[in-house]
Coordinates of C-alpha atoms in Angstrom, one line a residue:
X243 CA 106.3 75.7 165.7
X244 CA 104.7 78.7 163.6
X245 CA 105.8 82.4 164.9
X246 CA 103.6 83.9 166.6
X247 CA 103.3 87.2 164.5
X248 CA 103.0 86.4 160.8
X249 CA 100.6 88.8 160.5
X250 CA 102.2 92.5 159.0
X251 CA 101.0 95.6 157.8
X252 CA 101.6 94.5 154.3
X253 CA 99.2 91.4 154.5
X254 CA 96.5 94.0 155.7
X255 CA 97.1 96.4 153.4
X256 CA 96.8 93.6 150.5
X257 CA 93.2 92.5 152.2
X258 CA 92.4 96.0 152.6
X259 CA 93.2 96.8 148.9
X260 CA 91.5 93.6 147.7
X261 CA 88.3 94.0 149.6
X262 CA 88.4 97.8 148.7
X263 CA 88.3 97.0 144.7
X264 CA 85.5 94.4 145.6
X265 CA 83.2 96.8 147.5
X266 CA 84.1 99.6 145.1
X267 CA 82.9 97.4 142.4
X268 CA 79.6 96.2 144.1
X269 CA 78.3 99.0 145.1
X270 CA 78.8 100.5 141.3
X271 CA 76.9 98.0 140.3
X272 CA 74.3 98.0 142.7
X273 CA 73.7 101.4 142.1
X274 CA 73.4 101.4 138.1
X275 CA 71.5 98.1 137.8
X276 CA 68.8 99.9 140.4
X277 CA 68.5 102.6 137.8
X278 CA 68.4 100.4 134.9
X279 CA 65.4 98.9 136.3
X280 CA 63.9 102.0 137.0
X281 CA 64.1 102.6 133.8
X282 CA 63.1 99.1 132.4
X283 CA 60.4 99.0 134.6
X284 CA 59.8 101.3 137.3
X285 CA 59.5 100.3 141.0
X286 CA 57.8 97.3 139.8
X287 CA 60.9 95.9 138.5
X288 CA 62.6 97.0 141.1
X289 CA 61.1 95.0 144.0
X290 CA 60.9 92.0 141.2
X291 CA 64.8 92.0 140.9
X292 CA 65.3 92.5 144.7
X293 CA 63.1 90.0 145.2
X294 CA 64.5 87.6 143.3
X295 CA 67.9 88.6 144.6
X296 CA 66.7 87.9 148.1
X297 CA 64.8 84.2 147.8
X298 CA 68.2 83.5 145.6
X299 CA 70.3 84.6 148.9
X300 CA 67.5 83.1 151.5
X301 CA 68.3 79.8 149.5
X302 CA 72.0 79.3 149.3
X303 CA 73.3 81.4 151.6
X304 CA 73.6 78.8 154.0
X305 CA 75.2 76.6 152.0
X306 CA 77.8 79.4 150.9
X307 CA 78.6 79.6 154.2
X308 CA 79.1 75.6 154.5
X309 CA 81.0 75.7 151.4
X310 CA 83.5 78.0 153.0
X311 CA 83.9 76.5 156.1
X312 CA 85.0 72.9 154.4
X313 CA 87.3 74.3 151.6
X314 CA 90.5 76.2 152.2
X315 CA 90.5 79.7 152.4
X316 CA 91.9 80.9 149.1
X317 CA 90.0 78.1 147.0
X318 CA 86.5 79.2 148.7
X319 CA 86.9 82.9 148.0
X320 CA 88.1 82.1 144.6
X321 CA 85.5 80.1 143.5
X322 CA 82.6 83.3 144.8
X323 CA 85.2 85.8 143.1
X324 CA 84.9 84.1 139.9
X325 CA 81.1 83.8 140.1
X326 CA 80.5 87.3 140.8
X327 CA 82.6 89.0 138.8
X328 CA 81.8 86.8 135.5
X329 CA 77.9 87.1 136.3
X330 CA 78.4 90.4 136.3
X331 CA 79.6 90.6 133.0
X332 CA 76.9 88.8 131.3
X333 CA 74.2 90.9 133.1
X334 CA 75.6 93.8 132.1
X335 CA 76.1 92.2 128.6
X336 CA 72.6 91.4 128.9
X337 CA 70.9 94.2 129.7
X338 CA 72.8 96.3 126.7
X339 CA 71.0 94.3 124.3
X340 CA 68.4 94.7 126.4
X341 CA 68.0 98.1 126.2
X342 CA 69.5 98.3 122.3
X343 CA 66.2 96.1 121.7
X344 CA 63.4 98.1 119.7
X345 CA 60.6 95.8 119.9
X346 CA 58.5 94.1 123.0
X347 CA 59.3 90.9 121.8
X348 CA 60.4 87.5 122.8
X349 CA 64.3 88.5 122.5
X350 CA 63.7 91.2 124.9
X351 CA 61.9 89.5 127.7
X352 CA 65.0 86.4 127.2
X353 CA 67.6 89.0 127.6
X354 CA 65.6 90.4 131.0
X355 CA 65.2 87.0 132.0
X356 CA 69.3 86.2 131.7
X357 CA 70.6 89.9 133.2
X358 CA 67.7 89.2 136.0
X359 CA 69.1 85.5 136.6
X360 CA 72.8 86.3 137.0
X361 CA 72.3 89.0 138.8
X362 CA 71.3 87.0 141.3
X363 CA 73.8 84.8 140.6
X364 CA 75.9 87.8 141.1
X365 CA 74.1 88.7 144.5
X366 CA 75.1 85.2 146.0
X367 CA 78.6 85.1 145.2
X368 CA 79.0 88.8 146.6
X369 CA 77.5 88.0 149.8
X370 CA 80.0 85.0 149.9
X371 CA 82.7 87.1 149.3
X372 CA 81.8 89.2 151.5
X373 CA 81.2 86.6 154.2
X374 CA 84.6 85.3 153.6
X375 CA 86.1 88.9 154.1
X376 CA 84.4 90.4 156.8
X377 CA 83.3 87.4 158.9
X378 CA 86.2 85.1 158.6
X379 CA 89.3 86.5 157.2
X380 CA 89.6 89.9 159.3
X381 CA 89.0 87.7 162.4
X382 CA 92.5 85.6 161.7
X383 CA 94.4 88.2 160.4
X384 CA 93.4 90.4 163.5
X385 CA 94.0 87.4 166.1
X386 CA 97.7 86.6 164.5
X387 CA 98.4 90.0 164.6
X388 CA 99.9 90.2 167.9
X389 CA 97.9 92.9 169.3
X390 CA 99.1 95.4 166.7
X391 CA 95.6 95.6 164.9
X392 CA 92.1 94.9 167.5
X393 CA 89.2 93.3 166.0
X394 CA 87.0 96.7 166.8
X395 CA 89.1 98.4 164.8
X396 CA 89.9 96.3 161.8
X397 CA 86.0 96.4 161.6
X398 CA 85.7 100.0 161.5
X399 CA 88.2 100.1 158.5
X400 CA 86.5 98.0 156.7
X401 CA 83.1 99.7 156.9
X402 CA 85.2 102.7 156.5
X403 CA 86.5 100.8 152.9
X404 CA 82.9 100.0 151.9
X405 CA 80.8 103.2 152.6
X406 CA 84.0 104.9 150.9
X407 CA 82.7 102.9 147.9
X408 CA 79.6 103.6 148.4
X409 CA 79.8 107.6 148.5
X410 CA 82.1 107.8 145.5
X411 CA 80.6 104.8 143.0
X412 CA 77.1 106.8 143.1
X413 CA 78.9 110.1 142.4
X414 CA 80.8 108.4 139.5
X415 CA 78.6 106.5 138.1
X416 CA 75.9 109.4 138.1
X417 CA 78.1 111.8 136.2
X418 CA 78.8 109.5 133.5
X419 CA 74.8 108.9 132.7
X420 CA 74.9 112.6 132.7
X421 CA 77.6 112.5 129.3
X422 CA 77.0 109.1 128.5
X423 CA 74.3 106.2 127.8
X424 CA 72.7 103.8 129.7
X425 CA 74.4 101.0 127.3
X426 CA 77.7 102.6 127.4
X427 CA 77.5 102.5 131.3
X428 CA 76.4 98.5 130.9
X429 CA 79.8 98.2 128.3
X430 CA 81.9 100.2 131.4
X431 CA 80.7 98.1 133.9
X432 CA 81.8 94.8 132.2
X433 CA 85.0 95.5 131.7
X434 CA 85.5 97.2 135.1
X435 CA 84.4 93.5 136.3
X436 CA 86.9 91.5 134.1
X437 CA 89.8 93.6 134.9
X438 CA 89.3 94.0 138.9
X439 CA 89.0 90.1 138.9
X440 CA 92.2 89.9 137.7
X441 CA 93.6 92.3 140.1
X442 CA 91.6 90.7 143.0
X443 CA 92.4 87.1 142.2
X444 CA 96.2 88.4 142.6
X445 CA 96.0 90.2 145.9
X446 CA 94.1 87.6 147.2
X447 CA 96.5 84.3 146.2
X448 CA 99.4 86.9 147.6
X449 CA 97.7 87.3 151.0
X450 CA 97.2 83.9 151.5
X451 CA 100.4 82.7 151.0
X452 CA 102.1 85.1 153.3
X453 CA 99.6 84.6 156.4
X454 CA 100.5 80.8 157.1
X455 CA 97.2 81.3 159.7
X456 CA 94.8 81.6 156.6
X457 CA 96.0 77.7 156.1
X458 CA 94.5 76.0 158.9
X459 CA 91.1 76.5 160.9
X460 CA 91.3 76.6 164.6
X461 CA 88.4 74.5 166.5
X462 CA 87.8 77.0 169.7
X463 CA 88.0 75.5 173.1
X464 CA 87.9 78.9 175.0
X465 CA 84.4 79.3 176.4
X466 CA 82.1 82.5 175.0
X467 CA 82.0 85.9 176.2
X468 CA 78.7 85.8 176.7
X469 CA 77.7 84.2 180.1
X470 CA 73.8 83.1 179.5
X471 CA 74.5 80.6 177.1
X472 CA 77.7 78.5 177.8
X473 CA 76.1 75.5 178.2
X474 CA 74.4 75.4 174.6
X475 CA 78.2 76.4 172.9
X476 CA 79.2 73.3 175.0
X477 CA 76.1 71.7 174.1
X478 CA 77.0 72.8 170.1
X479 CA 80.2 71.2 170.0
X480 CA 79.2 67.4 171.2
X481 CA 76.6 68.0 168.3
X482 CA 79.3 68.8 166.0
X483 CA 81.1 66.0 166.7
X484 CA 78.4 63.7 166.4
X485 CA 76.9 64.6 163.2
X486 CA 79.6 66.7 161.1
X487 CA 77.1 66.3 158.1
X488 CA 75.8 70.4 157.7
X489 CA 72.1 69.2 157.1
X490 CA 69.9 72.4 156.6
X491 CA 68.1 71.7 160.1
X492 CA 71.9 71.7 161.9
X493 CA 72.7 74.6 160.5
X494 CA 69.5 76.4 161.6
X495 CA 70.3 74.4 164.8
X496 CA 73.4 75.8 165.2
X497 CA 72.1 79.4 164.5
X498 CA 69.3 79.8 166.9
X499 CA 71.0 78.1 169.4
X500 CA 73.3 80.5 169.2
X501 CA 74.2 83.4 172.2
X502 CA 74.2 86.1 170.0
X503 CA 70.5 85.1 168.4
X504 CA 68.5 87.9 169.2
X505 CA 71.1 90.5 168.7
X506 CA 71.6 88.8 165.0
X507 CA 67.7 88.8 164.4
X508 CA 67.6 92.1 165.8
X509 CA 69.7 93.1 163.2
X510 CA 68.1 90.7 160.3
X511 CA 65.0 92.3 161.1
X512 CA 66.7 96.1 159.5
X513 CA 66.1 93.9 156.0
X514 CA 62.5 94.5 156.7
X515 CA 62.9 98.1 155.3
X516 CA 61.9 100.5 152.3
X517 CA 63.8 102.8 154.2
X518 CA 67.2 102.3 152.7
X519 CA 69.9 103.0 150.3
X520 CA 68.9 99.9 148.2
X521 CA 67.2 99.8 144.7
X522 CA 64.2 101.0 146.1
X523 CA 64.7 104.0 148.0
X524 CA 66.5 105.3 144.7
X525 CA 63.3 104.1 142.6
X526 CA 61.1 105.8 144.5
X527 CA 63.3 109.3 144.4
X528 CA 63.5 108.4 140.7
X529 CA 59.7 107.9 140.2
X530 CA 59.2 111.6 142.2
X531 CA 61.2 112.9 139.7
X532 CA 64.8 113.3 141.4
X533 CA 67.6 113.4 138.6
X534 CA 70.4 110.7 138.8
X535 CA 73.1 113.5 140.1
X536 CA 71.2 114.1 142.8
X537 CA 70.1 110.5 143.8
X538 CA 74.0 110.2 143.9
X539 CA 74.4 113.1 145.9
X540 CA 72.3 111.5 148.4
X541 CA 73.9 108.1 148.1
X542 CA 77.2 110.5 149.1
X543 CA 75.8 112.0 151.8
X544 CA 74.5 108.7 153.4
X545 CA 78.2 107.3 152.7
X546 CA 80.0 109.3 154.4
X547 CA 78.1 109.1 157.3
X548 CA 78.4 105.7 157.5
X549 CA 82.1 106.8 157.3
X550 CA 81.7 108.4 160.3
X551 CA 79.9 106.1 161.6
X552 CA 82.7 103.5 161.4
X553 CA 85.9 106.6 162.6
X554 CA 83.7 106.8 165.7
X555 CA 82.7 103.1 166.1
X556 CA 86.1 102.4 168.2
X557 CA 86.0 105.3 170.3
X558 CA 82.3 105.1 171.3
X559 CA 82.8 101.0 171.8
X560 CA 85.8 101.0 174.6
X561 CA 84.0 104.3 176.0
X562 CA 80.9 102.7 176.9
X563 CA 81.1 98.8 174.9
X564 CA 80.1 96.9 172.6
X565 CA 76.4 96.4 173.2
X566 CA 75.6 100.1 174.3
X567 CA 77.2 101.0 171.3
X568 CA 74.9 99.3 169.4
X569 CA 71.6 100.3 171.6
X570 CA 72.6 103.9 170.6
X571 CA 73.0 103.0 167.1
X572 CA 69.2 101.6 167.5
X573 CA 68.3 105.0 169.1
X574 CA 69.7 107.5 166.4
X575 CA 67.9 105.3 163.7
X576 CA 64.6 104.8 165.2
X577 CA 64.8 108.6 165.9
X578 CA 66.1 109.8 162.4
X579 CA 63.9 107.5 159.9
X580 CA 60.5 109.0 162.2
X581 CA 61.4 112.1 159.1
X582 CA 60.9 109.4 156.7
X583 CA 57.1 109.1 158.2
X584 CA 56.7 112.6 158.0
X585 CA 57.6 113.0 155.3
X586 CA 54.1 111.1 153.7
X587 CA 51.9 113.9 154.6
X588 CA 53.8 116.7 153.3
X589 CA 53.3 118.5 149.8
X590 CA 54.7 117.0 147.1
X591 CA 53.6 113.5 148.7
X592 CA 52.2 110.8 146.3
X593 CA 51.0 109.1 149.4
X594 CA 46.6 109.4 148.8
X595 CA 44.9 106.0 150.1
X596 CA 41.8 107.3 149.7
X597 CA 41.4 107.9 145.4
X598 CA 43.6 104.5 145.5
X599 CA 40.7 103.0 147.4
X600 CA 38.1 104.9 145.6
X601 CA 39.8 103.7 141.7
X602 CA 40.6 100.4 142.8
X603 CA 40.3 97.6 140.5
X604 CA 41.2 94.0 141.0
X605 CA 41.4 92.6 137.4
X606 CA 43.5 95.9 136.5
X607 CA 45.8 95.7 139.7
X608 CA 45.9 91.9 139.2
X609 CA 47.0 92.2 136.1
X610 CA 49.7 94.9 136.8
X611 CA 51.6 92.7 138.8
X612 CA 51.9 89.8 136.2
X613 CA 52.0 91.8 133.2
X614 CA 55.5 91.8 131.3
X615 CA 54.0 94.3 129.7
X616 CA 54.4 97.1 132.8
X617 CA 58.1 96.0 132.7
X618 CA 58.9 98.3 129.7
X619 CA 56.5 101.5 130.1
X620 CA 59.0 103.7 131.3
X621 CA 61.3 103.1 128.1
X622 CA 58.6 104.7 126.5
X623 CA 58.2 101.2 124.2
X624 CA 54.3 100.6 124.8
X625 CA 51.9 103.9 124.0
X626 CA 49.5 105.9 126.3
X627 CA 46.7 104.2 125.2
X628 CA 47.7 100.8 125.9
X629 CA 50.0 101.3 129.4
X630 CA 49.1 99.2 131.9
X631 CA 51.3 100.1 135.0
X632 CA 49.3 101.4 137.9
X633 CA 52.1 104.2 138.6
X634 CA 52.3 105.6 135.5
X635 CA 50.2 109.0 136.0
X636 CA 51.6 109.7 139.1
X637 CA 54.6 109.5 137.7
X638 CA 54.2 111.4 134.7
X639 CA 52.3 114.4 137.2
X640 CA 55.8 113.7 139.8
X641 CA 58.2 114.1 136.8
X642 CA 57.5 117.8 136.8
X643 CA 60.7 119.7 137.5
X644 CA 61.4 123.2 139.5
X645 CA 63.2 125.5 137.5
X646 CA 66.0 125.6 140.5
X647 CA 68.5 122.7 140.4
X648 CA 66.4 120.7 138.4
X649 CA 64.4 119.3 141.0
X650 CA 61.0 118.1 141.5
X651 CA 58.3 120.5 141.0
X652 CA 57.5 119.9 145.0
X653 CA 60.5 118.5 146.5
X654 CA 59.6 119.0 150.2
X655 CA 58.7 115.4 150.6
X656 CA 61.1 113.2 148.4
X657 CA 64.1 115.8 150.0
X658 CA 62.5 114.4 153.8
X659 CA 62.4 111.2 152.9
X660 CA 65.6 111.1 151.8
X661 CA 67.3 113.6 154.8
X662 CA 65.5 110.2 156.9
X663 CA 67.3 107.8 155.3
X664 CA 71.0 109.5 155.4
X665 CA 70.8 110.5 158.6
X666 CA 69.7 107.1 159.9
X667 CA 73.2 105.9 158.5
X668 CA 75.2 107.3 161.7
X669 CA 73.1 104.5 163.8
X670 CA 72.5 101.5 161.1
X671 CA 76.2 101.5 161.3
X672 CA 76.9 101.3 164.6
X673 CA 74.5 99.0 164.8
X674 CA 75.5 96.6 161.9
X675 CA 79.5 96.9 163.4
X676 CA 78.5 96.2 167.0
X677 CA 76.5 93.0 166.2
X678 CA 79.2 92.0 164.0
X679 CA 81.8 92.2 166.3
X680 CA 79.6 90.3 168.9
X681 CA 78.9 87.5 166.4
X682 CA 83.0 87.4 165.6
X683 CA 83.9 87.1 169.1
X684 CA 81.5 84.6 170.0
X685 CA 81.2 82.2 167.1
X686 CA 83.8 79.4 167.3
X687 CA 85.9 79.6 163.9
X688 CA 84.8 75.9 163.1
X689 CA 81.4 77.2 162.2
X690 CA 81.8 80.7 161.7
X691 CA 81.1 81.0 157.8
X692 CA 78.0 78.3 159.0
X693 CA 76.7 81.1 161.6
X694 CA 77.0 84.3 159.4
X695 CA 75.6 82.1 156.2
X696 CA 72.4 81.0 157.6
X697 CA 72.2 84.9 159.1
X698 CA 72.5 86.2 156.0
X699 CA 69.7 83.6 154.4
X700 CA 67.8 85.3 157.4
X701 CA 68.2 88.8 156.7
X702 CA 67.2 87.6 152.6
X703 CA 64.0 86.7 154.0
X704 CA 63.1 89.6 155.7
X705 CA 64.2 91.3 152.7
X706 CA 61.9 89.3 150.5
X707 CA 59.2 89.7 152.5
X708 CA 60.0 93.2 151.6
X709 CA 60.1 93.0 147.9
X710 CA 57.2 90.9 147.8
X711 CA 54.8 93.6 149.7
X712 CA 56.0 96.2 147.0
X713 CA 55.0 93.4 144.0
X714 CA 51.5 93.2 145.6
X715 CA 51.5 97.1 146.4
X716 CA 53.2 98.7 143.3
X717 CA 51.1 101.5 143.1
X718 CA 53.3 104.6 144.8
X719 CA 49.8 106.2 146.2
X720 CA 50.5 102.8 148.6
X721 CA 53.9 103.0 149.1
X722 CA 53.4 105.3 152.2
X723 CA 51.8 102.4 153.8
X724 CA 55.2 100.6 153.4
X725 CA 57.3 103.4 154.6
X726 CA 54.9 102.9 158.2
X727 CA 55.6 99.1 157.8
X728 CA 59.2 99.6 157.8
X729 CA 59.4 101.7 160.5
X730 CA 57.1 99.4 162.5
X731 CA 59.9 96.6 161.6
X732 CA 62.9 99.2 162.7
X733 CA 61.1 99.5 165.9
X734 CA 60.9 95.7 166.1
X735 CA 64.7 94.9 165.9
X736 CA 64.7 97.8 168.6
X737 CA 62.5 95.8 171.2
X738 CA 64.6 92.5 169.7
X739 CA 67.7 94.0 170.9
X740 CA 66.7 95.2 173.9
X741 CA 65.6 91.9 175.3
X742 CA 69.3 90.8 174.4
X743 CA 70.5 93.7 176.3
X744 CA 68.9 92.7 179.6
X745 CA 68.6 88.9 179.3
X746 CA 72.4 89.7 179.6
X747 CA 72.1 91.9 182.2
X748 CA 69.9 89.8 184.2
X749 CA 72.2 86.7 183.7
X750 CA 75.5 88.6 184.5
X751 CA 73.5 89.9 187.8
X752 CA 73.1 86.9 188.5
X753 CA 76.1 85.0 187.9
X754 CA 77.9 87.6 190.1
X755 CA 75.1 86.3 193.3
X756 CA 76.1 83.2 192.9
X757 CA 79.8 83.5 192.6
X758 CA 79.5 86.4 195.9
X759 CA 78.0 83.2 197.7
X760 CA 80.4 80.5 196.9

């Protein structure tokens, strides 16, 4: 017999420590590579690279999560350590000969081709990793842990880890392109890689071997907290033990099936977004003209409200529960991005329809989307006379700058649209921890890494869906049009999750009749 409490404060502050140096080194990448691209290739690039990033995810996400589930712990997360560290390297590698390179030639449009390719290679193995931290791993180590650490709030310290990440890599990583180069910043980010993969690898194999838990995979046999769909988690398990083969249709199966669905596709839907802290909301600041500190500034900002975000996440959850706490994250964010759609018509807006209507060429805007040659305008490598990006001359009008704080000429509208998109934060978080903590308490741990893979495919769709309307739309006269879209999809998950809400309302209602009558 194994004792009950294996589980310490040291094992969590190895996972804490590991996962810490994993998110810390994510979201430094995440943030440079989006400003490489920028200036690669603009917002063009940008959506192509996200884009690729998210069919790559859509594709093998899935199977990521399958992979988990039949390999032991340690080996799984290992094996996606390995691959996203190392790809890493090489993209980085990549893009500093990339950027070294003098010529449009076909050496530079290999080396874009390789930092592109593993960096989705990259994007994969992160989501992997971070399906095995925050989906599976938290969950045992918070079950075994004899009721010393909850589940709620091992959840809010880990979103606590990663948005402190993400407000201090922005900030770090924007000060050194103010003293150094881009290709120094590629060299830094390589060897940051190699080193915290040896660090990682360590904590990690240290962890496993003290939490005897981590060992073994428990097959549930405790019925769901959610009432309106026990019979399809019974149903779910006489499927699993009929075919234990994870074809691509079980899987999917097994997802939509699920109780939790249309709280998990209210919050795939979010993907559907401009509106974010990703590679585009910071190439669309950076086409207006923002400088890098104060992109990171913003990236700061947004951080630490997700940091508050996740300190409050535990009391506002056992004040009024799990799934109010997530309707009010849905409020606040619908409520807080509505600046991001005023901010179109103020000044200093590059949103005009109209002259994009009236200018409007097919062959030009056809070519402008399969054109390697709009990759490199913004490294100044093609000249005037023969630049074929669509954005160019509202960029070159945006890049202007006020003589206070080195802003924008008219900052009014990039300053809105940002002030949207940090204070939304406070609710995307309470949302994104309250439907995580449903999916944890609900998904049996036999197919847990199953359930959150095929929901992260999911939310890679939406987010290619995305990316592709900004490779068809490129020009930022049109990229109000996707700002509405967003919100339109925001609104979306809203209405998605508040059918969840009172499906469960109704169901509880009337569960409680019927048991008042027997």
């Amino acid at each position: 017999m194994m004792a009950e409490n294996f589980v310490t404060k040291r094992s969590f502050y190895l996972f804490y420590t590991a996962y810490g140096i994993s998110c810390f080194g994510d979201r430094m990448w995440s943030f440079a590579v989006s400003l490489l691209m920028v200036l690669v290739g603009g917002l063009k690039l940008i959506g192509l690279y996200q884009l690729i990033d998210g069919l790559s995810s859509m594709i093998f996400s899935s199977f990521i999560g399958v992979f988990l589930d039949k390999n032991e712990r340690n080996f799984g997360i290992q094996v996606v350590l390995a691959f996203n560290n190392l790809s890493v390297v090489i993209s980085s590698i990549s893009l500093y000969f990339c950027l070294a390179e003098k010529e449009c030639n076909t050496l530079y449009f290999v080396l874009l081709f390789i930092a592109l390719f593993f960096n989705a290679v990259s994007n994969i193995a992160s989501g992997g990793e971070k399906l095995a931290f925050s989906k599976d791993w938290i969950v045992v180590l918070s079950e075994h842990s004899n009721g010393k650490f909850t589940l709620a709030d091992s959840n809010s310290k880990m979103h606590i880890i990663d948005q402190a990440a993400a407000m201090l890599s922005p900030l770090i990583v924007g000060y050194m392109l103010t003293f150094q180069s881009y290709e120094t910043i590629t060299i830094i980010l390589a060897c940051w890689n190699l080193f915290s993969w040896i660090i990682e690898f360590i904590l990690l194999k240290k962890l496993y071997n003290s939490v005897p838990h981590l060992k073994t995979r428990e097959h549930s046999t405790s019925e769901t907290e959610v009432p309106f769909m026990i019979n399809t988690l019974k149903h779910d398990k006489e499927m699993n033990k009929k075919n234990n083969k994870k074809t691509l249709i079980n899987m999917l199966r097994t997802y939509f099936e699920h109780p939790i669905f249309l709280s998990a596709f209210a919050l795939a839907l979010l993907y559907f977004t401009v509106l974010g802290s990703d590679g585009l909301g910071i190439g669309y600041a950076k086409t207006l003209g923002l400088p890098e500190v104060w992109i990171g500034y913003s990236r700061f900002m947004g951080s630490a409200l997700g940091v508050g975000s996740a300190l409050m996440y535990p009391i506002i959850q056992k004040c009024i529960g799990t799934r109010k706490t997530g309707f009010l994250g849905f409020v606040l964010q619908v409520s807080c991005l509505s600046f991001c759609i005023i901010s179109i018509f103020l000044t200093g807006s590059p949103f005009d329809p109209i002259e994009f209507y009236e200018t409007f060429n097919f062959s030009t805007w056809f070519y402008s989307i399969f054109s390697g040659k709009s990759f490199i305008n913004m490294m100044g490598k093609l000249s005037s006379g023969n630049n074929d990006s669509i954005i160019t001359s509202t960029e070159t009008i945006s890049l202007e700058s006020n003589r206070f704080f080195n802003l924008p000429k008219n900052p009014l509208s990039v300053l809105t649209f940002l002030f949207g998109i940090i204070s939304a934060r406070f609710g995307l978080w309470l949302i994104d921890i309250s439907i995580t903590q449903l999916m944890q308490e609900n998904v049996p741990e036999e197919t847990r890494s199953t359930v959150f893979g095929v929901q992260l495919a999911i939310c890679n769709a939406f987010s290619v869906f995305k990316d592709l309307m900004v490779l068809i739309f490129p020009d930022i006269r049109t990229f109000g049009f996707l700002i509405i879209i967003s919100y339109l999809g925001v609104i979306s998950a809203f209405i998605c999750y508040s059918t969840f809400l009172m499906l469960h309302y109704f169901k509880k209602r009337n569960n409680s009749r019927t048991e008042t009558k027997n």
